[in-house]
PDB file of N, CA and C in Angstrom:
ATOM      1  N   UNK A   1       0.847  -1.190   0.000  1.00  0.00           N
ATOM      2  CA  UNK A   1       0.000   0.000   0.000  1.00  0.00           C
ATOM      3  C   UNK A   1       0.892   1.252   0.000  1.00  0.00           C
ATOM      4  N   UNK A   2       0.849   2.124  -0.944  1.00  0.00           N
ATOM      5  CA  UNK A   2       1.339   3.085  -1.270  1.00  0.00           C
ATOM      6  C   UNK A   2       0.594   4.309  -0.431  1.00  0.00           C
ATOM      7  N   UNK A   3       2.040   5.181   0.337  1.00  0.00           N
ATOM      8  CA  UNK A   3       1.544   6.301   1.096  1.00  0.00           C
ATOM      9  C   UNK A   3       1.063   7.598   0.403  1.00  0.00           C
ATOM     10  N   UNK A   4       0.125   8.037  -0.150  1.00  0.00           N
ATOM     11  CA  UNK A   4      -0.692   9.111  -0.921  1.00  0.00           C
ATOM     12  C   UNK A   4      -0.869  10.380  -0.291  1.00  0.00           C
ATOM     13  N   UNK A   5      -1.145  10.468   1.645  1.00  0.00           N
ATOM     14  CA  UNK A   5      -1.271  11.158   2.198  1.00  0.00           C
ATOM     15  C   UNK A   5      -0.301  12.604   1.817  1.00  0.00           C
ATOM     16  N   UNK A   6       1.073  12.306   1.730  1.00  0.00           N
ATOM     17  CA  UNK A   6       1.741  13.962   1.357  1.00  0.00           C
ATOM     18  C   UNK A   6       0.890  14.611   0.250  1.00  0.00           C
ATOM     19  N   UNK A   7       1.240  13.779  -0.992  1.00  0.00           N
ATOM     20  CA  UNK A   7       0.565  13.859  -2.213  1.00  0.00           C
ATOM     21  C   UNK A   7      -1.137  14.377  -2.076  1.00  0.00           C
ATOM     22  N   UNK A   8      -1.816  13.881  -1.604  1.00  0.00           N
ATOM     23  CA  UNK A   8      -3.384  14.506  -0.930  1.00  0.00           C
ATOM     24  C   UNK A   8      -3.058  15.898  -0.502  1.00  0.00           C
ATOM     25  N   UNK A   9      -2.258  15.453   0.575  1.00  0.00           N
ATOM     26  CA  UNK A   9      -1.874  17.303   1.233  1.00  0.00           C
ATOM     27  C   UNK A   9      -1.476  18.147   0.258  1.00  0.00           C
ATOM     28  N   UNK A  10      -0.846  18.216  -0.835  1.00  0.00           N
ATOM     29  CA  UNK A  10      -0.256  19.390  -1.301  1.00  0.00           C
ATOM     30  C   UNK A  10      -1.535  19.371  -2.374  1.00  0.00           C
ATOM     31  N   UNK A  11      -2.372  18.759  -3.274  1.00  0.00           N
ATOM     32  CA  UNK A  11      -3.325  18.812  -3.544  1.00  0.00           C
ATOM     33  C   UNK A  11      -4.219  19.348  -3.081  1.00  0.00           C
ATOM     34  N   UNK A  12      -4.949  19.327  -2.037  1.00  0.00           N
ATOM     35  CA  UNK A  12      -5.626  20.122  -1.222  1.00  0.00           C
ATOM     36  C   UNK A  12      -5.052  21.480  -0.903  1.00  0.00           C
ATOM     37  N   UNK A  13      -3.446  21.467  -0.309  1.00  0.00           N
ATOM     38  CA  UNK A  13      -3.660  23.144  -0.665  1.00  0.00           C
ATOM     39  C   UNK A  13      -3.369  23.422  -1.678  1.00  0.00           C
ATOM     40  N   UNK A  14      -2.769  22.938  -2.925  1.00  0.00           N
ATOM     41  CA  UNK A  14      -2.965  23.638  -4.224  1.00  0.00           C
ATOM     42  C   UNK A  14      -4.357  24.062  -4.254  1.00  0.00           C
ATOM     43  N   UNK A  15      -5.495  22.952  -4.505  1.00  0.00           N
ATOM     44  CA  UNK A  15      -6.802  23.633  -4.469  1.00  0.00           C
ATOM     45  C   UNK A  15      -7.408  24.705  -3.677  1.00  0.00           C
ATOM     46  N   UNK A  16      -6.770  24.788  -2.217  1.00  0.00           N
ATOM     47  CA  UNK A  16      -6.946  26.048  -1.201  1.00  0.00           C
ATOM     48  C   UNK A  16      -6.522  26.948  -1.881  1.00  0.00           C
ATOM     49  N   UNK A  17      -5.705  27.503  -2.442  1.00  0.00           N
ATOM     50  CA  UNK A  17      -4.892  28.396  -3.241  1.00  0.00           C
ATOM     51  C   UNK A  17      -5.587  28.937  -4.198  1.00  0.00           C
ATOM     52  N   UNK A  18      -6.100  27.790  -5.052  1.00  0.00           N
ATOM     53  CA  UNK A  18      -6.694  28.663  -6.021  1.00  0.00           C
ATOM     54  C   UNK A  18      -8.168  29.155  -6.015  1.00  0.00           C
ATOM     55  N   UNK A  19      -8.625  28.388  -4.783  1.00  0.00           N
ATOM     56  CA  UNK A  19     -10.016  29.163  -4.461  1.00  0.00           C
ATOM     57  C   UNK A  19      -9.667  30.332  -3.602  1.00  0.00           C
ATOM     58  N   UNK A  20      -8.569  30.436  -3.340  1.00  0.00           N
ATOM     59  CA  UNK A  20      -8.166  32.248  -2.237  1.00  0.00           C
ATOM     60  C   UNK A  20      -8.168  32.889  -3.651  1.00  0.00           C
ATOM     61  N   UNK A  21      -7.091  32.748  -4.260  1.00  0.00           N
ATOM     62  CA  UNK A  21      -7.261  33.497  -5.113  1.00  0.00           C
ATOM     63  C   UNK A  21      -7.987  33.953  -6.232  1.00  0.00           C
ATOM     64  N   UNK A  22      -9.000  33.092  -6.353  1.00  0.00           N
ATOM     65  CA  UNK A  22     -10.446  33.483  -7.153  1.00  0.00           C
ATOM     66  C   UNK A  22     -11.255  34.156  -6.182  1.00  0.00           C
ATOM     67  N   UNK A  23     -11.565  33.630  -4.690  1.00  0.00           N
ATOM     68  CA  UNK A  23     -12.070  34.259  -4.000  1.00  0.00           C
ATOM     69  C   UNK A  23     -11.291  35.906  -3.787  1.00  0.00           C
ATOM     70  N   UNK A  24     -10.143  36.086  -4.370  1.00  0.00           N
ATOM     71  CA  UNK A  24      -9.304  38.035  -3.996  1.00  0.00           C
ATOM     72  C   UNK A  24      -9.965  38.334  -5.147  1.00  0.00           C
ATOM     73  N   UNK A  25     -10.246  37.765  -6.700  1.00  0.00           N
ATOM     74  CA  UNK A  25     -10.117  38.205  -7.367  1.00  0.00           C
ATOM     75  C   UNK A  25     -11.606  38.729  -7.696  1.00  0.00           C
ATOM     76  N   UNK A  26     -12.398  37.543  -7.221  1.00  0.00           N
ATOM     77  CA  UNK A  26     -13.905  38.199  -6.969  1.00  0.00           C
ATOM     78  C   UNK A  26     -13.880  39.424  -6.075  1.00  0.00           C
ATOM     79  N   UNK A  27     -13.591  39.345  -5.109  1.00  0.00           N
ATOM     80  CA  UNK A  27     -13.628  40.728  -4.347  1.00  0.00           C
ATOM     81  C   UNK A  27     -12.870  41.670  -4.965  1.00  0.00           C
ATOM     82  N   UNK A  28     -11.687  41.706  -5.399  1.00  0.00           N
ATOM     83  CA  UNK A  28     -11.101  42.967  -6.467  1.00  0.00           C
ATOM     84  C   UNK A  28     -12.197  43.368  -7.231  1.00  0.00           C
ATOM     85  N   UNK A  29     -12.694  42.853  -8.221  1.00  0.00           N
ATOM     86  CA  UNK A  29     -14.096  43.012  -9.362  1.00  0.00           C
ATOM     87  C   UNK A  29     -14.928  43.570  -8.929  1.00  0.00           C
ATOM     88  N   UNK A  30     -15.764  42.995  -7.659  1.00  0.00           N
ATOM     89  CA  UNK A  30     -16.761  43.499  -7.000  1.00  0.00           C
ATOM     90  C   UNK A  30     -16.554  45.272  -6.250  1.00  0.00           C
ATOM     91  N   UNK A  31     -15.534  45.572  -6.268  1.00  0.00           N
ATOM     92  CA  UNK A  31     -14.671  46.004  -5.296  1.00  0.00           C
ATOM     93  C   UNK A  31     -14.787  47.158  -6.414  1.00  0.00           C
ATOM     94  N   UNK A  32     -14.251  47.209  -7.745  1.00  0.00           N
ATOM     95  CA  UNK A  32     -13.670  47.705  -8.699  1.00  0.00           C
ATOM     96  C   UNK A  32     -15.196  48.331  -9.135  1.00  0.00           C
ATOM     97  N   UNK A  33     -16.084  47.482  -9.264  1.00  0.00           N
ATOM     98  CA  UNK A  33     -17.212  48.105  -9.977  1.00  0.00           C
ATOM     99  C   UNK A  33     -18.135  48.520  -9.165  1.00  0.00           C
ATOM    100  N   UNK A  34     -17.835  48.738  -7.729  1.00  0.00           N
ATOM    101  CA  UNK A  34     -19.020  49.463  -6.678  1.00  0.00           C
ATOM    102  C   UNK A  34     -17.785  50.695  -6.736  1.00  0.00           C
ATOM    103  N   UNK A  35     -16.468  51.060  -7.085  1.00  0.00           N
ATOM    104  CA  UNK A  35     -16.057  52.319  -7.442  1.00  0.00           C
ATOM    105  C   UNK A  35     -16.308  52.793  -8.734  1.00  0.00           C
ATOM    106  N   UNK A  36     -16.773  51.810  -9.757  1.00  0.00           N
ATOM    107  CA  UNK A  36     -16.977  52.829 -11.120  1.00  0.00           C
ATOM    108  C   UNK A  36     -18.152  52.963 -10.690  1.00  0.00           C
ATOM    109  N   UNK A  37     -19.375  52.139  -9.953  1.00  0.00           N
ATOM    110  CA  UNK A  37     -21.035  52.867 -10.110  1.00  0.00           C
ATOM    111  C   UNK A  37     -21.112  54.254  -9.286  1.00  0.00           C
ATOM    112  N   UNK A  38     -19.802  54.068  -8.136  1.00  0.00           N
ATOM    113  CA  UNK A  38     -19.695  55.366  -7.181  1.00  0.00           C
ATOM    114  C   UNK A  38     -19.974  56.834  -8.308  1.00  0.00           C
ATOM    115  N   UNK A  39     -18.606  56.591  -8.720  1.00  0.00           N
ATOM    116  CA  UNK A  39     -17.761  57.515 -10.102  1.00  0.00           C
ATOM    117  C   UNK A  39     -19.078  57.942 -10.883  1.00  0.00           C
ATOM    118  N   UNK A  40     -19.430  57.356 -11.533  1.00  0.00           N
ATOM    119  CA  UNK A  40     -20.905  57.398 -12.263  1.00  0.00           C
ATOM    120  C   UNK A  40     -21.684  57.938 -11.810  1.00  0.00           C
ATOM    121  N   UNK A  41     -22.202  57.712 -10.633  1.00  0.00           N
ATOM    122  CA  UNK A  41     -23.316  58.202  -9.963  1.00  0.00           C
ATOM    123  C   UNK A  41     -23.230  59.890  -9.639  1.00  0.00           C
ATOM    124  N   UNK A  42     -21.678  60.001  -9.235  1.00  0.00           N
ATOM    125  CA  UNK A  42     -21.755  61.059  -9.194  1.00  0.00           C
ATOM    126  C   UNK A  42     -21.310  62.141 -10.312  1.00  0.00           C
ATOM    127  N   UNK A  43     -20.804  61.432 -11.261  1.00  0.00           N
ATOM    128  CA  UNK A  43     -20.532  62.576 -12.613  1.00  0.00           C
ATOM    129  C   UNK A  43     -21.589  62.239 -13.091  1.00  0.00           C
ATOM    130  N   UNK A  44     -23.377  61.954 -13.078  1.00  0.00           N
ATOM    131  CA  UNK A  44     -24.145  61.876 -13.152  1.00  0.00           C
ATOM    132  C   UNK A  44     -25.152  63.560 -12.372  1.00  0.00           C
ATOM    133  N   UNK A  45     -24.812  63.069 -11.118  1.00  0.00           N
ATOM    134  CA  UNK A  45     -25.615  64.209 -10.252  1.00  0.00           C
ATOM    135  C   UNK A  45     -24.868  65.286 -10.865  1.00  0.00           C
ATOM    136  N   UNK A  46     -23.136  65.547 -11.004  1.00  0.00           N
ATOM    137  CA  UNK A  46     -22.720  66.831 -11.032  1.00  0.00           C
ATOM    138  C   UNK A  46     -23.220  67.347 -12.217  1.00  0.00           C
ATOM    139  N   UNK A  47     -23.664  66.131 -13.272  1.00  0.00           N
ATOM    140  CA  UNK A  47     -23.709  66.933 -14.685  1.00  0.00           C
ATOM    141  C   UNK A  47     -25.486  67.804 -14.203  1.00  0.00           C
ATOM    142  N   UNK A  48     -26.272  66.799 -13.407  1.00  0.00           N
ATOM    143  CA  UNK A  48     -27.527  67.472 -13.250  1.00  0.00           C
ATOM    144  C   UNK A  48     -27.700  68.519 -12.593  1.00  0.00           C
ATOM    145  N   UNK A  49     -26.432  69.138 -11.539  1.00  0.00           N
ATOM    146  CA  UNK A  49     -26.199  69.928 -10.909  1.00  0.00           C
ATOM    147  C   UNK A  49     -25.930  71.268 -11.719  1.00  0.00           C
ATOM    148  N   UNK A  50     -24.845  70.910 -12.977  1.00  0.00           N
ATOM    149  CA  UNK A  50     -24.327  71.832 -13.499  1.00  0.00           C
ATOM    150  C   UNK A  50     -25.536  72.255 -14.497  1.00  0.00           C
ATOM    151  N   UNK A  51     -26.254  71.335 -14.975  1.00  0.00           N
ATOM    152  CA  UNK A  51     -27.407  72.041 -16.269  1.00  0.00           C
ATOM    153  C   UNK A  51     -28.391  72.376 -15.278  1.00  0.00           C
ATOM    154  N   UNK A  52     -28.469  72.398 -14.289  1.00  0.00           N
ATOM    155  CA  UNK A  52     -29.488  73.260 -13.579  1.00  0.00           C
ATOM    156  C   UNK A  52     -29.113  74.721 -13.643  1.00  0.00           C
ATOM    157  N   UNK A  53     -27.837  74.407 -12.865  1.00  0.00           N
ATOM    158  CA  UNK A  53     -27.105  76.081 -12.866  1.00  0.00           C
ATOM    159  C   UNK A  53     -27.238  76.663 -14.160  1.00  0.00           C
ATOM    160  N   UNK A  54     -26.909  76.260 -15.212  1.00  0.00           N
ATOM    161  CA  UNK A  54     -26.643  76.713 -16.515  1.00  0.00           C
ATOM    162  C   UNK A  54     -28.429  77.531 -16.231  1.00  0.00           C
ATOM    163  N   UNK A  55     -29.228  76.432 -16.545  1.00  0.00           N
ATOM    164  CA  UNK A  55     -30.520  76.876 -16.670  1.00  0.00           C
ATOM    165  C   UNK A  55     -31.171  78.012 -16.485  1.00  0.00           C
ATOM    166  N   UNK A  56     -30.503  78.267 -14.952  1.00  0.00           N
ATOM    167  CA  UNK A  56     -31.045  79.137 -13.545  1.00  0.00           C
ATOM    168  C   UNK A  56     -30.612  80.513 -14.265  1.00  0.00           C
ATOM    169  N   UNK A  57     -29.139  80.373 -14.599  1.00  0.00           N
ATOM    170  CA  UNK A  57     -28.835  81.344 -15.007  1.00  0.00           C
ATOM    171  C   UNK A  57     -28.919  82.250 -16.715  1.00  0.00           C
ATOM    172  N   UNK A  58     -29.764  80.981 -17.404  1.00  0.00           N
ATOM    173  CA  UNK A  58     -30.006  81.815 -18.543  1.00  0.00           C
ATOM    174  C   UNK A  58     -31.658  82.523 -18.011  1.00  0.00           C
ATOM    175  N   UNK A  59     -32.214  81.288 -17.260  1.00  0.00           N
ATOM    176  CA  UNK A  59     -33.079  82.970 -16.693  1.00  0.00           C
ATOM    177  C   UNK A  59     -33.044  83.779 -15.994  1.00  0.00           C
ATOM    178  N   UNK A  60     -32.305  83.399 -15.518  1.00  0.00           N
ATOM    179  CA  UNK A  60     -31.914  85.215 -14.789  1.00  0.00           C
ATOM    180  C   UNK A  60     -31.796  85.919 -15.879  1.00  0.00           C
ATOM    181  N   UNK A  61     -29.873  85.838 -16.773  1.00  0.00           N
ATOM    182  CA  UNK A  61     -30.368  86.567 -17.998  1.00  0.00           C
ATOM    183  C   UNK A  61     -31.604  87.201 -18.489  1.00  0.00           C
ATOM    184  N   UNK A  62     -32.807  86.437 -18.998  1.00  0.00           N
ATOM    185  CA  UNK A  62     -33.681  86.590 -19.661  1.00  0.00           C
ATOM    186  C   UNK A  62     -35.064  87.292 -19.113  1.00  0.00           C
ATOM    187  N   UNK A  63     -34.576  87.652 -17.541  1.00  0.00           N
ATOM    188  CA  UNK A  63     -35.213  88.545 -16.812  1.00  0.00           C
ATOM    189  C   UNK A  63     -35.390  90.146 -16.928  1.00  0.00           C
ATOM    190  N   UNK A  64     -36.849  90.632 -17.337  1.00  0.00           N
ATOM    191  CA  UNK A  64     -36.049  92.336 -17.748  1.00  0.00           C
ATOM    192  C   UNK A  64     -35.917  92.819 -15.677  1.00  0.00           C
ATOM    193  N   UNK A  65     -34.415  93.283 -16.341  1.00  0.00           N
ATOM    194  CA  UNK A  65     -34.258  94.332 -15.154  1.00  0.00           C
ATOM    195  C   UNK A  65     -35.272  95.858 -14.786  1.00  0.00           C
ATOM    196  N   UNK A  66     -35.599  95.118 -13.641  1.00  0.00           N
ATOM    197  CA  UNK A  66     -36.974  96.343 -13.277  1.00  0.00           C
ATOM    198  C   UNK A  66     -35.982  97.748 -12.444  1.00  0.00           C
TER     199      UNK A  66
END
């Protein structure tokens, strides 16, 4: 009967290994794209921020001065 046990062991953590590192790499990704929806979200609001202003201020412009 042939001893397998080392051979098992380094198998098993090879396989530990590469589920850590799919498991970093999922969290990098996840990680990565809750900062681009951040990013987005808010060069989103600023653009709605800024065409408001724009707005506000072409009527003012377009106000006759009393």
């Amino acid at each position: 009967m042939s001893n397998d046990y080392p051979r098992q062991q380094a198998e098993d953590a090879q396989r530990r290994r590469a589920a850590d590192a799919e498991r970093r790499s999922d969290q990098r990704i996840r990680q990565q794209r809750a900062e681009l929806i951040a990013w987005r979200t808010a060069q989103e609001r600023r653009q709605s921020a800024d065409a408001a202003r724009r707005q506000q201020q072409d009527q003012e412009r377009r106000r006759p001065a009393s």
